């Protein structure tokens, strides 16, 4: 079976776009309450959404991709 690069990339994503939106909203809500989340908080919330652990490098990529 041959898949496009885009299909492979989507299959390898930890979070769906909807889950990523939920994570961004979580970060924005914390920041609005003057509680900027730590990298560990982001990793913990993302892991709970993904139902599998996310790595430190995943958190770095997420932050860079979302200009957080």
PDB file of N, CA and C in Angstrom:
ATOM      1  N   UNK A   1       0.848  -1.178   0.000  1.00  0.00           N
ATOM      2  CA  UNK A   1       0.000   0.000   0.000  1.00  0.00           C
ATOM      3  C   UNK A   1       0.896   1.245   0.000  1.00  0.00           C
ATOM      4  N   UNK A   2       0.604   2.134  -0.886  1.00  0.00           N
ATOM      5  CA  UNK A   2       1.380   3.369  -1.000  1.00  0.00           C
ATOM      6  C   UNK A   2       0.556   4.530  -0.463  1.00  0.00           C
ATOM      7  N   UNK A   3       1.197   5.289   0.428  1.00  0.00           N
ATOM      8  CA  UNK A   3       0.530   6.465   0.978  1.00  0.00           C
ATOM      9  C   UNK A   3       1.339   7.703   0.635  1.00  0.00           C
ATOM     10  N   UNK A   4       0.642   8.817   0.502  1.00  0.00           N
ATOM     11  CA  UNK A   4       1.324  10.069   0.225  1.00  0.00           C
ATOM     12  C   UNK A   4       2.077  10.522   1.467  1.00  0.00           C
ATOM     13  N   UNK A   5       2.995  11.431   1.272  1.00  0.00           N
ATOM     14  CA  UNK A   5       3.730  11.984   2.422  1.00  0.00           C
ATOM     15  C   UNK A   5       2.777  12.630   3.418  1.00  0.00           C
ATOM     16  N   UNK A   6       1.769  13.306   2.892  1.00  0.00           N
ATOM     17  CA  UNK A   6       0.803  13.971   3.773  1.00  0.00           C
ATOM     18  C   UNK A   6       0.057  12.937   4.616  1.00  0.00           C
ATOM     19  N   UNK A   7      -0.352  11.847   4.010  1.00  0.00           N
ATOM     20  CA  UNK A   7      -1.052  10.793   4.755  1.00  0.00           C
ATOM     21  C   UNK A   7      -0.152  10.179   5.826  1.00  0.00           C
ATOM     22  N   UNK A   8       1.106   9.974   5.490  1.00  0.00           N
ATOM     23  CA  UNK A   8       2.058   9.431   6.468  1.00  0.00           C
ATOM     24  C   UNK A   8       2.247  10.396   7.637  1.00  0.00           C
ATOM     25  N   UNK A   9       2.363  11.685   7.315  1.00  0.00           N
ATOM     26  CA  UNK A   9       2.553  12.696   8.361  1.00  0.00           C
ATOM     27  C   UNK A   9       1.355  12.733   9.297  1.00  0.00           C
ATOM     28  N   UNK A  10       0.164  12.668   8.732  1.00  0.00           N
ATOM     29  CA  UNK A  10      -1.052  12.685   9.555  1.00  0.00           C
ATOM     30  C   UNK A  10      -1.111  11.455  10.446  1.00  0.00           C
ATOM     31  N   UNK A  11      -0.746  10.304   9.919  1.00  0.00           N
ATOM     32  CA  UNK A  11      -0.775   9.057  10.685  1.00  0.00           C
ATOM     33  C   UNK A  11       0.219   9.082  11.839  1.00  0.00           C
ATOM     34  N   UNK A  12       1.293   9.850  11.710  1.00  0.00           N
ATOM     35  CA  UNK A  12       2.331   9.906  12.737  1.00  0.00           C
ATOM     36  C   UNK A  12       2.057  10.975  13.796  1.00  0.00           C
ATOM     37  N   UNK A  13       1.052  11.801  13.588  1.00  0.00           N
ATOM     38  CA  UNK A  13       0.754  12.867  14.547  1.00  0.00           C
ATOM     39  C   UNK A  13       0.230  12.283  15.850  1.00  0.00           C
ATOM     40  N   UNK A  14       0.677  12.864  16.942  1.00  0.00           N
ATOM     41  CA  UNK A  14       0.200  12.441  18.263  1.00  0.00           C
ATOM     42  C   UNK A  14      -1.223  12.918  18.509  1.00  0.00           C
ATOM     43  N   UNK A  15      -1.526  14.154  18.082  1.00  0.00           N
ATOM     44  CA  UNK A  15      -2.835  14.741  18.330  1.00  0.00           C
ATOM     45  C   UNK A  15      -3.531  15.080  17.017  1.00  0.00           C
ATOM     46  N   UNK A  16      -4.844  14.965  17.026  1.00  0.00           N
ATOM     47  CA  UNK A  16      -5.624  15.414  15.878  1.00  0.00           C
ATOM     48  C   UNK A  16      -5.658  16.942  15.899  1.00  0.00           C
ATOM     49  N   UNK A  17      -6.027  17.566  14.803  1.00  0.00           N
ATOM     50  CA  UNK A  17      -6.148  19.033  14.821  1.00  0.00           C
ATOM     51  C   UNK A  17      -7.105  19.526  15.913  1.00  0.00           C
ATOM     52  N   UNK A  18      -8.185  18.796  16.165  1.00  0.00           N
ATOM     53  CA  UNK A  18      -9.128  19.188  17.206  1.00  0.00           C
ATOM     54  C   UNK A  18      -8.477  19.088  18.592  1.00  0.00           C
ATOM     55  N   UNK A  19      -7.683  18.052  18.806  1.00  0.00           N
ATOM     56  CA  UNK A  19      -6.984  17.900  20.077  1.00  0.00           C
ATOM     57  C   UNK A  19      -5.939  18.995  20.256  1.00  0.00           C
ATOM     58  N   UNK A  20      -5.254  19.347  19.168  1.00  0.00           N
ATOM     59  CA  UNK A  20      -4.281  20.437  19.235  1.00  0.00           C
ATOM     60  C   UNK A  20      -4.976  21.739  19.601  1.00  0.00           C
ATOM     61  N   UNK A  21      -6.156  21.978  19.029  1.00  0.00           N
ATOM     62  CA  UNK A  21      -6.918  23.180  19.365  1.00  0.00           C
ATOM     63  C   UNK A  21      -7.272  23.196  20.849  1.00  0.00           C
ATOM     64  N   UNK A  22      -7.633  22.036  21.382  1.00  0.00           N
ATOM     65  CA  UNK A  22      -7.972  21.921  22.802  1.00  0.00           C
ATOM     66  C   UNK A  22      -6.752  22.256  23.662  1.00  0.00           C
ATOM     67  N   UNK A  23      -5.576  21.783  23.251  1.00  0.00           N
ATOM     68  CA  UNK A  23      -4.344  22.071  23.983  1.00  0.00           C
ATOM     69  C   UNK A  23      -4.011  23.558  23.924  1.00  0.00           C
ATOM     70  N   UNK A  24      -4.150  24.164  22.760  1.00  0.00           N
ATOM     71  CA  UNK A  24      -3.893  25.600  22.621  1.00  0.00           C
ATOM     72  C   UNK A  24      -4.843  26.389  23.519  1.00  0.00           C
ATOM     73  N   UNK A  25      -6.124  26.003  23.531  1.00  0.00           N
ATOM     74  CA  UNK A  25      -7.100  26.696  24.376  1.00  0.00           C
ATOM     75  C   UNK A  25      -6.732  26.560  25.853  1.00  0.00           C
ATOM     76  N   UNK A  26      -6.290  25.384  26.261  1.00  0.00           N
ATOM     77  CA  UNK A  26      -5.845  25.143  27.637  1.00  0.00           C
ATOM     78  C   UNK A  26      -4.696  26.090  27.996  1.00  0.00           C
ATOM     79  N   UNK A  27      -3.727  26.198  27.100  1.00  0.00           N
ATOM     80  CA  UNK A  27      -2.569  27.072  27.323  1.00  0.00           C
ATOM     81  C   UNK A  27      -3.013  28.530  27.408  1.00  0.00           C
ATOM     82  N   UNK A  28      -3.899  28.937  26.500  1.00  0.00           N
ATOM     83  CA  UNK A  28      -4.396  30.317  26.502  1.00  0.00           C
ATOM     84  C   UNK A  28      -5.163  30.629  27.783  1.00  0.00           C
ATOM     85  N   UNK A  29      -5.972  29.669  28.255  1.00  0.00           N
ATOM     86  CA  UNK A  29      -6.736  29.887  29.490  1.00  0.00           C
ATOM     87  C   UNK A  29      -5.809  30.044  30.692  1.00  0.00           C
ATOM     88  N   UNK A  30      -4.791  29.205  30.775  1.00  0.00           N
ATOM     89  CA  UNK A  30      -3.834  29.333  31.874  1.00  0.00           C
ATOM     90  C   UNK A  30      -3.115  30.672  31.820  1.00  0.00           C
ATOM     91  N   UNK A  31      -2.693  31.052  30.633  1.00  0.00           N
ATOM     92  CA  UNK A  31      -1.976  32.313  30.458  1.00  0.00           C
ATOM     93  C   UNK A  31      -2.861  33.492  30.825  1.00  0.00           C
ATOM     94  N   UNK A  32      -4.137  33.444  30.457  1.00  0.00           N
ATOM     95  CA  UNK A  32      -5.072  34.525  30.787  1.00  0.00           C
ATOM     96  C   UNK A  32      -5.249  34.662  32.295  1.00  0.00           C
ATOM     97  N   UNK A  33      -5.071  33.563  33.019  1.00  0.00           N
ATOM     98  CA  UNK A  33      -5.182  33.591  34.486  1.00  0.00           C
ATOM     99  C   UNK A  33      -3.826  33.875  35.142  1.00  0.00           C
ATOM    100  N   UNK A  34      -2.873  34.333  34.344  1.00  0.00           N
ATOM    101  CA  UNK A  34      -1.517  34.646  34.820  1.00  0.00           C
ATOM    102  C   UNK A  34      -0.803  33.421  35.380  1.00  0.00           C
ATOM    103  N   UNK A  35      -1.080  32.264  34.795  1.00  0.00           N
ATOM    104  CA  UNK A  35      -0.415  31.011  35.163  1.00  0.00           C
ATOM    105  C   UNK A  35       0.212  30.394  33.917  1.00  0.00           C
ATOM    106  N   UNK A  36       1.275  31.002  33.381  1.00  0.00           N
ATOM    107  CA  UNK A  36       1.861  30.454  32.158  1.00  0.00           C
ATOM    108  C   UNK A  36       2.287  28.996  32.376  1.00  0.00           C
ATOM    109  N   UNK A  37       1.842  28.097  31.503  1.00  0.00           N
ATOM    110  CA  UNK A  37       2.141  26.682  31.708  1.00  0.00           C
ATOM    111  C   UNK A  37       3.613  26.354  31.477  1.00  0.00           C
ATOM    112  N   UNK A  38       4.091  25.425  32.249  1.00  0.00           N
ATOM    113  CA  UNK A  38       5.458  24.937  32.047  1.00  0.00           C
ATOM    114  C   UNK A  38       5.442  23.901  30.923  1.00  0.00           C
ATOM    115  N   UNK A  39       6.615  23.566  30.447  1.00  0.00           N
ATOM    116  CA  UNK A  39       6.725  22.530  29.420  1.00  0.00           C
ATOM    117  C   UNK A  39       6.169  21.209  29.949  1.00  0.00           C
ATOM    118  N   UNK A  40       6.388  20.962  31.236  1.00  0.00           N
ATOM    119  CA  UNK A  40       5.889  19.731  31.846  1.00  0.00           C
ATOM    120  C   UNK A  40       4.351  19.711  31.867  1.00  0.00           C
ATOM    121  N   UNK A  41       3.742  20.865  32.162  1.00  0.00           N
ATOM    122  CA  UNK A  41       2.284  20.950  32.154  1.00  0.00           C
ATOM    123  C   UNK A  41       1.735  20.688  30.755  1.00  0.00           C
ATOM    124  N   UNK A  42       2.388  21.258  29.745  1.00  0.00           N
ATOM    125  CA  UNK A  42       1.972  21.040  28.359  1.00  0.00           C
ATOM    126  C   UNK A  42       2.100  19.561  27.997  1.00  0.00           C
ATOM    127  N   UNK A  43       3.223  18.955  28.368  1.00  0.00           N
ATOM    128  CA  UNK A  43       3.445  17.534  28.074  1.00  0.00           C
ATOM    129  C   UNK A  43       2.403  16.666  28.778  1.00  0.00           C
ATOM    130  N   UNK A  44       2.095  16.969  30.026  1.00  0.00           N
ATOM    131  CA  UNK A  44       1.120  16.180  30.773  1.00  0.00           C
ATOM    132  C   UNK A  44      -0.270  16.283  30.157  1.00  0.00           C
ATOM    133  N   UNK A  45      -0.684  17.488  29.805  1.00  0.00           N
ATOM    134  CA  UNK A  45      -2.011  17.666  29.219  1.00  0.00           C
ATOM    135  C   UNK A  45      -2.076  16.999  27.847  1.00  0.00           C
ATOM    136  N   UNK A  46      -1.035  17.187  27.035  1.00  0.00           N
ATOM    137  CA  UNK A  46      -0.999  16.568  25.706  1.00  0.00           C
ATOM    138  C   UNK A  46      -1.017  15.044  25.821  1.00  0.00           C
ATOM    139  N   UNK A  47      -0.285  14.514  26.768  1.00  0.00           N
ATOM    140  CA  UNK A  47      -0.251  13.060  26.962  1.00  0.00           C
ATOM    141  C   UNK A  47      -1.621  12.529  27.363  1.00  0.00           C
ATOM    142  N   UNK A  48      -2.322  13.277  28.195  1.00  0.00           N
ATOM    143  CA  UNK A  48      -3.654  12.822  28.599  1.00  0.00           C
ATOM    144  C   UNK A  48      -4.633  12.866  27.433  1.00  0.00           C
ATOM    145  N   UNK A  49      -4.497  13.859  26.567  1.00  0.00           N
ATOM    146  CA  UNK A  49      -5.363  13.952  25.385  1.00  0.00           C
ATOM    147  C   UNK A  49      -5.025  12.831  24.397  1.00  0.00           C
ATOM    148  N   UNK A  50      -3.726  12.609  24.191  1.00  0.00           N
ATOM    149  CA  UNK A  50      -3.275  11.612  23.211  1.00  0.00           C
ATOM    150  C   UNK A  50      -3.395  10.183  23.733  1.00  0.00           C
ATOM    151  N   UNK A  51      -3.573  10.039  25.030  1.00  0.00           N
ATOM    152  CA  UNK A  51      -3.595   8.735  25.714  1.00  0.00           C
ATOM    153  C   UNK A  51      -2.303   7.947  25.509  1.00  0.00           C
ATOM    154  N   UNK A  52      -1.231   8.676  25.293  1.00  0.00           N
ATOM    155  CA  UNK A  52       0.112   8.105  25.239  1.00  0.00           C
ATOM    156  C   UNK A  52       1.102   9.221  25.540  1.00  0.00           C
ATOM    157  N   UNK A  53       2.253   8.872  26.064  1.00  0.00           N
ATOM    158  CA  UNK A  53       3.215   9.924  26.423  1.00  0.00           C
ATOM    159  C   UNK A  53       3.723  10.706  25.208  1.00  0.00           C
ATOM    160  N   UNK A  54       3.967  11.984  25.420  1.00  0.00           N
ATOM    161  CA  UNK A  54       4.625  12.794  24.388  1.00  0.00           C
ATOM    162  C   UNK A  54       6.026  13.130  24.899  1.00  0.00           C
ATOM    163  N   UNK A  55       6.944  13.285  23.986  1.00  0.00           N
ATOM    164  CA  UNK A  55       8.346  13.533  24.347  1.00  0.00           C
ATOM    165  C   UNK A  55       8.608  15.028  24.521  1.00  0.00           C
ATOM    166  N   UNK A  56       9.761  15.314  25.093  1.00  0.00           N
ATOM    167  CA  UNK A  56      10.197  16.709  25.221  1.00  0.00           C
ATOM    168  C   UNK A  56      10.332  17.351  23.841  1.00  0.00           C
ATOM    169  N   UNK A  57      10.848  16.591  22.875  1.00  0.00           N
ATOM    170  CA  UNK A  57      10.999  17.143  21.522  1.00  0.00           C
ATOM    171  C   UNK A  57       9.633  17.416  20.889  1.00  0.00           C
ATOM    172  N   UNK A  58       8.619  16.604  21.237  1.00  0.00           N
ATOM    173  CA  UNK A  58       7.264  16.859  20.737  1.00  0.00           C
ATOM    174  C   UNK A  58       6.778  18.204  21.278  1.00  0.00           C
ATOM    175  N   UNK A  59       7.002  18.443  22.568  1.00  0.00           N
ATOM    176  CA  UNK A  59       6.579  19.706  23.183  1.00  0.00           C
ATOM    177  C   UNK A  59       7.281  20.875  22.497  1.00  0.00           C
ATOM    178  N   UNK A  60       8.563  20.738  22.246  1.00  0.00           N
ATOM    179  CA  UNK A  60       9.320  21.798  21.562  1.00  0.00           C
ATOM    180  C   UNK A  60       8.733  22.079  20.184  1.00  0.00           C
ATOM    181  N   UNK A  61       8.473  21.018  19.409  1.00  0.00           N
ATOM    182  CA  UNK A  61       7.884  21.203  18.070  1.00  0.00           C
ATOM    183  C   UNK A  61       6.502  21.848  18.153  1.00  0.00           C
ATOM    184  N   UNK A  62       5.704  21.409  19.133  1.00  0.00           N
ATOM    185  CA  UNK A  62       4.368  21.980  19.295  1.00  0.00           C
ATOM    186  C   UNK A  62       4.450  23.475  19.581  1.00  0.00           C
ATOM    187  N   UNK A  63       5.303  23.850  20.519  1.00  0.00           N
ATOM    188  CA  UNK A  63       5.465  25.273  20.872  1.00  0.00           C
ATOM    189  C   UNK A  63       5.931  26.060  19.665  1.00  0.00           C
ATOM    190  N   UNK A  64       6.913  25.548  18.949  1.00  0.00           N
ATOM    191  CA  UNK A  64       7.426  26.257  17.768  1.00  0.00           C
ATOM    192  C   UNK A  64       6.386  26.369  16.664  1.00  0.00           C
ATOM    193  N   UNK A  65       5.597  25.325  16.462  1.00  0.00           N
ATOM    194  CA  UNK A  65       4.590  25.334  15.399  1.00  0.00           C
ATOM    195  C   UNK A  65       3.394  26.217  15.714  1.00  0.00           C
ATOM    196  N   UNK A  66       3.157  26.476  16.991  1.00  0.00           N
ATOM    197  CA  UNK A  66       1.986  27.254  17.380  1.00  0.00           C
ATOM    198  C   UNK A  66       2.355  28.639  17.919  1.00  0.00           C
ATOM    199  N   UNK A  67       3.585  29.028  17.819  1.00  0.00           N
ATOM    200  CA  UNK A  67       4.039  30.354  18.264  1.00  0.00           C
ATOM    201  C   UNK A  67       3.559  30.677  19.676  1.00  0.00           C
ATOM    202  N   UNK A  68       3.728  29.720  20.550  1.00  0.00           N
ATOM    203  CA  UNK A  68       3.290  29.893  21.932  1.00  0.00           C
ATOM    204  C   UNK A  68       4.453  30.412  22.756  1.00  0.00           C
TER     205      UNK A  68
END
